[in-house]
PDB file of C-alpha atoms and ligand atoms in Angstrom:
ATOM      1  CA  MET A 236      11.358 -35.948  28.615  1.00  0.00           C
ATOM      2  CA  ILE A 237       8.301 -35.606  26.420  1.00  0.00           C
ATOM      3  CA  SER A 238       7.526 -39.145  25.324  1.00  0.00           C
ATOM      4  CA  TYR A 239       5.340 -38.408  22.342  1.00  0.00           C
ATOM      5  CA  CYS A 240       5.154 -35.907  19.554  1.00  0.00           C
ATOM      6  CA  MET A 241       3.571 -32.654  20.703  1.00  0.00           C
ATOM      7  CA  GLN A 242       2.238 -30.343  18.036  1.00  0.00           C
ATOM      8  CA  ALA A 243       2.864 -26.765  19.118  1.00  0.00           C
ATOM      9  CA  GLY A 244       1.612 -23.848  17.072  1.00  0.00           C
ATOM     10  CA  PHE A 245       1.674 -20.092  17.312  1.00  0.00           C
ATOM     11  CA  PHE A 246      -0.535 -17.464  15.746  1.00  0.00           C
ATOM     12  CA  GLN A 247       0.993 -14.055  15.025  1.00  0.00           C
ATOM     13  CA  PHE A 248      -1.139 -11.274  13.662  1.00  0.00           C
ATOM     14  CA  ASN A 249      -1.398  -7.544  13.411  1.00  0.00           C
ATOM     15  CA  THR A 250      -3.406  -6.720  16.528  1.00  0.00           C
ATOM     16  CA  ALA A 251      -5.901  -3.894  16.147  1.00  0.00           C
ATOM     17  CA  PHE A 252      -5.292  -1.666  19.189  1.00  0.00           C
ATOM     18  CA  GLY A 253      -8.301  -1.485  21.498  1.00  0.00           C
ATOM     19  CA  ARG A 254     -10.545  -3.634  19.292  1.00  0.00           C
ATOM     20  CA  LYS A 255     -10.815  -6.676  21.501  1.00  0.00           C
ATOM     21  CA  GLN A 256     -13.756  -8.362  19.778  1.00  0.00           C
ATOM     22  CA  GLU A 257     -12.068  -8.096  16.403  1.00  0.00           C
ATOM     23  CA  ASN A 258      -8.838  -9.600  17.744  1.00  0.00           C
ATOM     24  CA  LEU A 259     -10.626 -12.433  19.521  1.00  0.00           C
ATOM     25  CA  GLU A 260     -12.493 -13.213  16.314  1.00  0.00           C
ATOM     26  CA  LYS A 261      -9.182 -13.357  14.415  1.00  0.00           C
ATOM     27  CA  VAL A 262      -7.999 -16.037  16.836  1.00  0.00           C
ATOM     28  CA  ARG A 263     -11.259 -17.950  16.503  1.00  0.00           C
ATOM     29  CA  ALA A 264     -11.042 -17.831  12.695  1.00  0.00           C
ATOM     30  CA  ALA A 265      -7.368 -18.865  12.655  1.00  0.00           C
ATOM     31  CA  THR A 266      -8.069 -21.937  14.794  1.00  0.00           C
ATOM     32  CA  ARG A 267     -11.216 -23.023  12.963  1.00  0.00           C
ATOM     33  CA  ASP A 268      -9.481 -25.745  10.950  1.00  0.00           C
ATOM     34  CA  THR A 269      -6.535 -26.579  13.178  1.00  0.00           C
ATOM     35  CA  SER A 270      -6.067 -28.061  16.645  1.00  0.00           C
ATOM     36  CA  PRO A 271      -2.446 -27.984  17.809  1.00  0.00           C
ATOM     37  CA  ASP A 272      -1.833 -29.545  21.236  1.00  0.00           C
ATOM     38  CA  LEU A 273      -0.436 -26.184  22.347  1.00  0.00           C
ATOM     39  CA  LEU A 274      -1.224 -22.799  20.834  1.00  0.00           C
ATOM     40  CA  VAL A 275       0.800 -19.706  21.797  1.00  0.00           C
ATOM     41  CA  LEU A 276      -0.565 -16.213  21.160  1.00  0.00           C
ATOM     42  CA  PRO A 277       1.296 -12.882  21.467  1.00  0.00           C
ATOM     43  CA  GLU A 278       1.684 -10.620  24.485  1.00  0.00           C
ATOM     44  CA  PHE A 279      -1.477  -8.414  24.814  1.00  0.00           C
ATOM     45  CA  PHE A 280      -2.902 -10.258  21.800  1.00  0.00           C
ATOM     46  CA  ALA A 281      -6.480  -9.052  22.304  1.00  0.00           C
ATOM     47  CA  THR A 282      -5.834  -5.406  23.178  1.00  0.00           C
ATOM     48  CA  GLY A 283      -2.713  -4.352  21.299  1.00  0.00           C
ATOM     49  CA  TYR A 284       0.586  -3.539  22.954  1.00  0.00           C
ATOM     50  CA  GLN A 285       1.368   0.160  22.935  1.00  0.00           C
ATOM     51  CA  PHE A 286      -0.564   1.716  25.812  1.00  0.00           C
ATOM     52  CA  ILE A 287      -0.027   5.443  26.177  1.00  0.00           C
ATOM     53  CA  SER A 288      -1.962   6.165  29.367  1.00  0.00           C
ATOM     54  CA  ARG A 289      -3.077   4.538  32.582  1.00  0.00           C
ATOM     55  CA  ASP A 290      -6.681   5.220  31.548  1.00  0.00           C
ATOM     56  CA  GLU A 291      -6.199   3.068  28.451  1.00  0.00           C
ATOM     57  CA  VAL A 292      -4.752   0.292  30.587  1.00  0.00           C
ATOM     58  CA  ALA A 293      -7.626   0.607  33.065  1.00  0.00           C
ATOM     59  CA  ASP A 294     -10.127   0.469  30.235  1.00  0.00           C
ATOM     60  CA  LEU A 295      -8.703  -2.596  28.475  1.00  0.00           C
ATOM     61  CA  SER A 296      -7.338  -4.701  31.343  1.00  0.00           C
ATOM     62  CA  GLU A 297      -9.366  -7.525  32.852  1.00  0.00           C
ATOM     63  CA  PRO A 298      -9.528  -9.637  35.963  1.00  0.00           C
ATOM     64  CA  VAL A 299      -8.208 -13.190  35.653  1.00  0.00           C
ATOM     65  CA  PRO A 300      -9.809 -15.687  35.347  1.00  0.00           C
ATOM     66  CA  LYS A 301     -13.185 -13.927  35.355  1.00  0.00           C
ATOM     67  CA  GLY A 302     -12.497 -11.600  32.426  1.00  0.00           C
ATOM     68  CA  GLU A 303     -13.728 -11.699  28.866  1.00  0.00           C
ATOM     69  CA  THR A 304     -10.394 -12.723  27.309  1.00  0.00           C
ATOM     70  CA  THR A 305      -9.591 -15.540  29.737  1.00  0.00           C
ATOM     71  CA  GLU A 306     -13.153 -16.837  29.436  1.00  0.00           C
ATOM     72  CA  PHE A 307     -12.855 -16.736  25.639  1.00  0.00           C
ATOM     73  CA  LEU A 308      -9.567 -18.685  25.768  1.00  0.00           C
ATOM     74  CA  ALA A 309     -10.908 -21.227  28.262  1.00  0.00           C
ATOM     75  CA  GLY A 310     -13.959 -21.737  26.026  1.00  0.00           C
ATOM     76  CA  LEU A 311     -11.817 -22.194  22.923  1.00  0.00           C
ATOM     77  CA  SER A 312      -9.533 -24.626  24.773  1.00  0.00           C
ATOM     78  CA  ARG A 313     -12.500 -26.701  25.946  1.00  0.00           C
ATOM     79  CA  GLU A 314     -14.171 -26.647  22.538  1.00  0.00           C
ATOM     80  CA  LYS A 315     -11.041 -27.748  20.662  1.00  0.00           C
ATOM     81  CA  GLY A 316      -9.368 -29.829  23.382  1.00  0.00           C
ATOM     82  CA  ILE A 317      -6.163 -27.767  23.195  1.00  0.00           C
ATOM     83  CA  TYR A 318      -3.881 -25.849  25.549  1.00  0.00           C
ATOM     84  CA  ILE A 319      -3.437 -22.127  24.953  1.00  0.00           C
ATOM     85  CA  VAL A 320      -0.935 -19.640  26.400  1.00  0.00           C
ATOM     86  CA  ALA A 321      -1.728 -15.994  25.692  1.00  0.00           C
ATOM     87  CA  GLY A 322      -0.794 -12.564  27.023  1.00  0.00           C
ATOM     88  CA  LEU A 323      -3.192  -9.975  28.399  1.00  0.00           C
ATOM     89  CA  PRO A 324      -3.211  -6.904  30.645  1.00  0.00           C
ATOM     90  CA  GLU A 325      -4.514  -8.129  34.005  1.00  0.00           C
ATOM     91  CA  ARG A 326      -6.334  -5.979  36.540  1.00  0.00           C
ATOM     92  CA  ASP A 327      -6.052  -6.951  40.210  1.00  0.00           C
ATOM     93  CA  GLY A 328      -7.890  -4.262  42.186  1.00  0.00           C
ATOM     94  CA  ASP A 329      -6.139  -1.067  41.146  1.00  0.00           C
ATOM     95  CA  ILE A 330      -2.888  -2.809  40.169  1.00  0.00           C
ATOM     96  CA  PHE A 331      -2.131  -3.893  36.605  1.00  0.00           C
ATOM     97  CA  PHE A 332       0.095  -6.754  35.507  1.00  0.00           C
ATOM     98  CA  ASN A 333       1.450  -7.811  32.125  1.00  0.00           C
ATOM     99  CA  SER A 334       0.215 -11.388  32.402  1.00  0.00           C
ATOM    100  CA  ALA A 335      -0.113 -14.587  30.442  1.00  0.00           C
ATOM    101  CA  VAL A 336      -2.726 -17.232  31.111  1.00  0.00           C
ATOM    102  CA  LEU A 337      -2.739 -20.964  30.474  1.00  0.00           C
ATOM    103  CA  THR A 338      -6.016 -22.620  29.534  1.00  0.00           C
ATOM    104  CA  GLY A 339      -6.663 -26.224  28.586  1.00  0.00           C
ATOM    105  CA  PRO A 340      -9.429 -28.721  27.913  1.00  0.00           C
ATOM    106  CA  GLU A 341     -10.050 -28.494  31.693  1.00  0.00           C
ATOM    107  CA  GLY A 342     -10.549 -24.690  31.491  1.00  0.00           C
ATOM    108  CA  PHE A 343      -8.411 -22.020  33.203  1.00  0.00           C
ATOM    109  CA  LEU A 344      -5.191 -23.492  34.624  1.00  0.00           C
ATOM    110  CA  GLY A 345      -3.204 -20.515  35.827  1.00  0.00           C
ATOM    111  CA  ARG A 346      -1.412 -17.254  35.190  1.00  0.00           C
ATOM    112  CA  TYR A 347       2.104 -15.861  35.084  1.00  0.00           C
ATOM    113  CA  ARG A 348       2.792 -12.166  35.673  1.00  0.00           C
ATOM    114  CA  LYS A 349       5.732 -10.817  33.654  1.00  0.00           C
ATOM    115  CA  THR A 350       8.830 -10.426  35.790  1.00  0.00           C
ATOM    116  CA  HIS A 351      10.998  -8.169  33.598  1.00  0.00           C
ATOM    117  CA  LEU A 352       8.910  -5.258  32.367  1.00  0.00           C
ATOM    118  CA  TYR A 353      10.199  -3.507  29.258  1.00  0.00           C
ATOM    119  CA  PHE A 354      10.699   0.270  28.997  1.00  0.00           C
ATOM    120  CA  GLU A 355       7.344   2.149  29.194  1.00  0.00           C
ATOM    121  CA  GLU A 356       5.515  -0.890  30.503  1.00  0.00           C
ATOM    122  CA  ASN A 357       7.012   0.273  33.808  1.00  0.00           C
ATOM    123  CA  LEU A 358       4.795   3.366  33.707  1.00  0.00           C
ATOM    124  CA  PHE A 359       1.595   1.372  33.957  1.00  0.00           C
ATOM    125  CA  PHE A 360       2.278  -2.164  35.121  1.00  0.00           C
ATOM    126  CA  ALA A 361       3.638  -3.634  38.343  1.00  0.00           C
ATOM    127  CA  PRO A 362       6.490  -6.169  38.178  1.00  0.00           C
ATOM    128  CA  GLY A 363       5.149  -9.704  38.331  1.00  0.00           C
ATOM    129  CA  ASN A 364       4.782 -11.367  41.720  1.00  0.00           C
ATOM    130  CA  THR A 365       4.051 -14.948  40.657  1.00  0.00           C
ATOM    131  CA  GLY A 366       7.597 -16.024  39.876  1.00  0.00           C
ATOM    132  CA  PHE A 367       8.253 -18.372  36.963  1.00  0.00           C
ATOM    133  CA  ARG A 368       5.796 -21.254  36.932  1.00  0.00           C
ATOM    134  CA  VAL A 369       5.486 -24.659  35.281  1.00  0.00           C
ATOM    135  CA  TRP A 370       2.262 -26.608  34.787  1.00  0.00           C
ATOM    136  CA  ASP A 371       2.196 -30.389  34.480  1.00  0.00           C
ATOM    137  CA  THR A 372      -0.373 -31.041  31.765  1.00  0.00           C
ATOM    138  CA  LYS A 373      -1.531 -34.016  29.728  1.00  0.00           C
ATOM    139  CA  ILE A 374       0.749 -32.920  26.875  1.00  0.00           C
ATOM    140  CA  GLY A 375       3.866 -32.175  28.926  1.00  0.00           C
ATOM    141  CA  ARG A 376       5.237 -29.645  31.420  1.00  0.00           C
ATOM    142  CA  ILE A 377       4.604 -26.125  30.167  1.00  0.00           C
ATOM    143  CA  GLY A 378       6.507 -23.116  31.512  1.00  0.00           C
ATOM    144  CA  ILE A 379       5.672 -19.517  30.669  1.00  0.00           C
ATOM    145  CA  MET A 380       7.714 -16.382  30.242  1.00  0.00           C
ATOM    146  CA  VAL A 381       6.671 -13.127  28.544  1.00  0.00           C
ATOM    147  CA  CYS A 382       8.664 -11.207  25.943  1.00  0.00           C
ATOM    148  CA  PHE A 383      11.551  -9.256  27.575  1.00  0.00           C
ATOM    149  CA  ASP A 384      12.062 -12.092  30.060  1.00  0.00           C
ATOM    150  CA  TRP A 385      14.111 -13.616  27.205  1.00  0.00           C
ATOM    151  CA  PHE A 386      16.862 -11.017  27.810  1.00  0.00           C
ATOM    152  CA  PHE A 387      17.657 -12.555  31.197  1.00  0.00           C
ATOM    153  CA  PRO A 388      19.072 -16.119  31.032  1.00  0.00           C
ATOM    154  CA  GLU A 389      17.723 -16.817  34.503  1.00  0.00           C
ATOM    155  CA  SER A 390      14.151 -16.819  33.183  1.00  0.00           C
ATOM    156  CA  ALA A 391      14.500 -19.882  30.946  1.00  0.00           C
ATOM    157  CA  ARG A 392      16.955 -21.459  33.408  1.00  0.00           C
ATOM    158  CA  THR A 393      14.504 -21.152  36.282  1.00  0.00           C
ATOM    159  CA  LEU A 394      11.743 -22.689  34.162  1.00  0.00           C
ATOM    160  CA  ALA A 395      13.982 -25.554  33.038  1.00  0.00           C
ATOM    161  CA  LEU A 396      15.100 -26.273  36.619  1.00  0.00           C
ATOM    162  CA  ALA A 397      11.433 -26.308  37.623  1.00  0.00           C
ATOM    163  CA  GLY A 398      10.899 -29.069  35.061  1.00  0.00           C
ATOM    164  CA  ALA A 399       9.624 -27.230  31.992  1.00  0.00           C
ATOM    165  CA  GLU A 400       9.768 -29.236  28.780  1.00  0.00           C
ATOM    166  CA  VAL A 401       8.297 -26.487  26.646  1.00  0.00           C
ATOM    167  CA  ILE A 402       8.466 -22.731  27.255  1.00  0.00           C
ATOM    168  CA  ALA A 403       5.515 -20.798  25.879  1.00  0.00           C
ATOM    169  CA  HIS A 404       6.603 -17.225  25.213  1.00  0.00           C
ATOM    170  CA  PRO A 405       3.927 -14.638  24.333  1.00  0.00           C
ATOM    171  CA  SER A 406       5.775 -11.616  22.984  1.00  0.00           C
ATOM    172  CA  ASN A 407       5.648  -8.287  21.300  1.00  0.00           C
ATOM    173  CA  LEU A 408       9.239  -8.126  20.141  1.00  0.00           C
ATOM    174  CA  VAL A 409      10.977  -4.765  20.012  1.00  0.00           C
ATOM    175  CA  MET A 410      14.681  -5.617  20.189  1.00  0.00           C
ATOM    176  CA  PRO A 411      16.236  -7.608  17.324  1.00  0.00           C
ATOM    177  CA  HIS A 412      18.017 -10.501  19.023  1.00  0.00           C
ATOM    178  CA  CYS A 413      15.268 -12.550  20.602  1.00  0.00           C
ATOM    179  CA  PRO A 414      14.812 -15.152  17.831  1.00  0.00           C
ATOM    180  CA  ASP A 415      18.539 -16.013  18.049  1.00  0.00           C
ATOM    181  CA  ALA A 416      18.677 -15.802  21.835  1.00  0.00           C
ATOM    182  CA  MET A 417      15.774 -18.223  22.231  1.00  0.00           C
ATOM    183  CA  VAL A 418      17.677 -20.883  20.292  1.00  0.00           C
ATOM    184  CA  THR A 419      20.531 -20.502  22.782  1.00  0.00           C
ATOM    185  CA  ARG A 420      18.150 -20.526  25.761  1.00  0.00           C
ATOM    186  CA  CYS A 421      16.715 -23.809  24.464  1.00  0.00           C
ATOM    187  CA  LEU A 422      20.098 -25.416  23.789  1.00  0.00           C
ATOM    188  CA  GLU A 423      21.643 -24.484  27.131  1.00  0.00           C
ATOM    189  CA  ASN A 424      18.574 -25.607  29.054  1.00  0.00           C
ATOM    190  CA  ARG A 425      17.479 -28.590  26.932  1.00  0.00           C
ATOM    191  CA  VAL A 426      13.945 -27.284  26.485  1.00  0.00           C
ATOM    192  CA  PHE A 427      11.758 -26.422  23.544  1.00  0.00           C
ATOM    193  CA  SER A 428      10.106 -23.033  23.155  1.00  0.00           C
ATOM    194  CA  ALA A 429       7.469 -21.309  21.085  1.00  0.00           C
ATOM    195  CA  THR A 430       7.576 -17.521  20.803  1.00  0.00           C
ATOM    196  CA  ALA A 431       4.574 -15.690  19.321  1.00  0.00           C
ATOM    197  CA  SER A 432       5.038 -12.010  18.572  1.00  0.00           C
ATOM    198  CA  ALA A 433       2.435  -9.539  17.343  1.00  0.00           C
TER     199      ALA A 433
HETATM  200  C1  ACM B 538       8.707  -6.502  25.336  1.00  0.00           C
HETATM  201  O1  ACM B 538       8.987  -7.034  26.392  1.00  0.00           O
HETATM  202  N1  ACM B 538       7.475  -6.450  24.876  1.00  0.00           N
HETATM  203  C2  ACM B 538       9.758  -5.878  24.518  1.00  0.00           C
END
């Protein structure tokens, strides 16, 4: 169990589609006077969510960890001494994933590629191939799932069985039941979670 008090925060904002610099600056401004141990940002927080073509995805997706958004997050984590989990469209060669990265005071720590793609995400993104992952960090064991993963109880269960103490959950919620369902996921698995939705 977590043996001290972890301060987890989330930042939800109205992402400007395609205006990466503007969105990154919003995150920088929001964290100027606060340093939670763990900060969770929404799914596709820097690009916006609703892609309508593969060209848009190709234009806005980035390699991980050597892309602008991951480097920004790693820099912010180092600067503030905090852990961050945030969603972004990842490019791996000519394949795209709906991914989330974990950064910390040590820099880039890893990525999770969304397992359960939602609706039109299937047009542009490949189903994740990382499986559900947990990172043992100085502030506790952090597991990651992305948005629609909440619909499938196995997602949180798998993370809890892998030792997660906190589930970071970047999201762009579309269906209405997630906030209630996450309470149940936490109770049945004895974990905490932080969902951030744009
Ligand atoms: C979703 O998975 N963004 C609904």
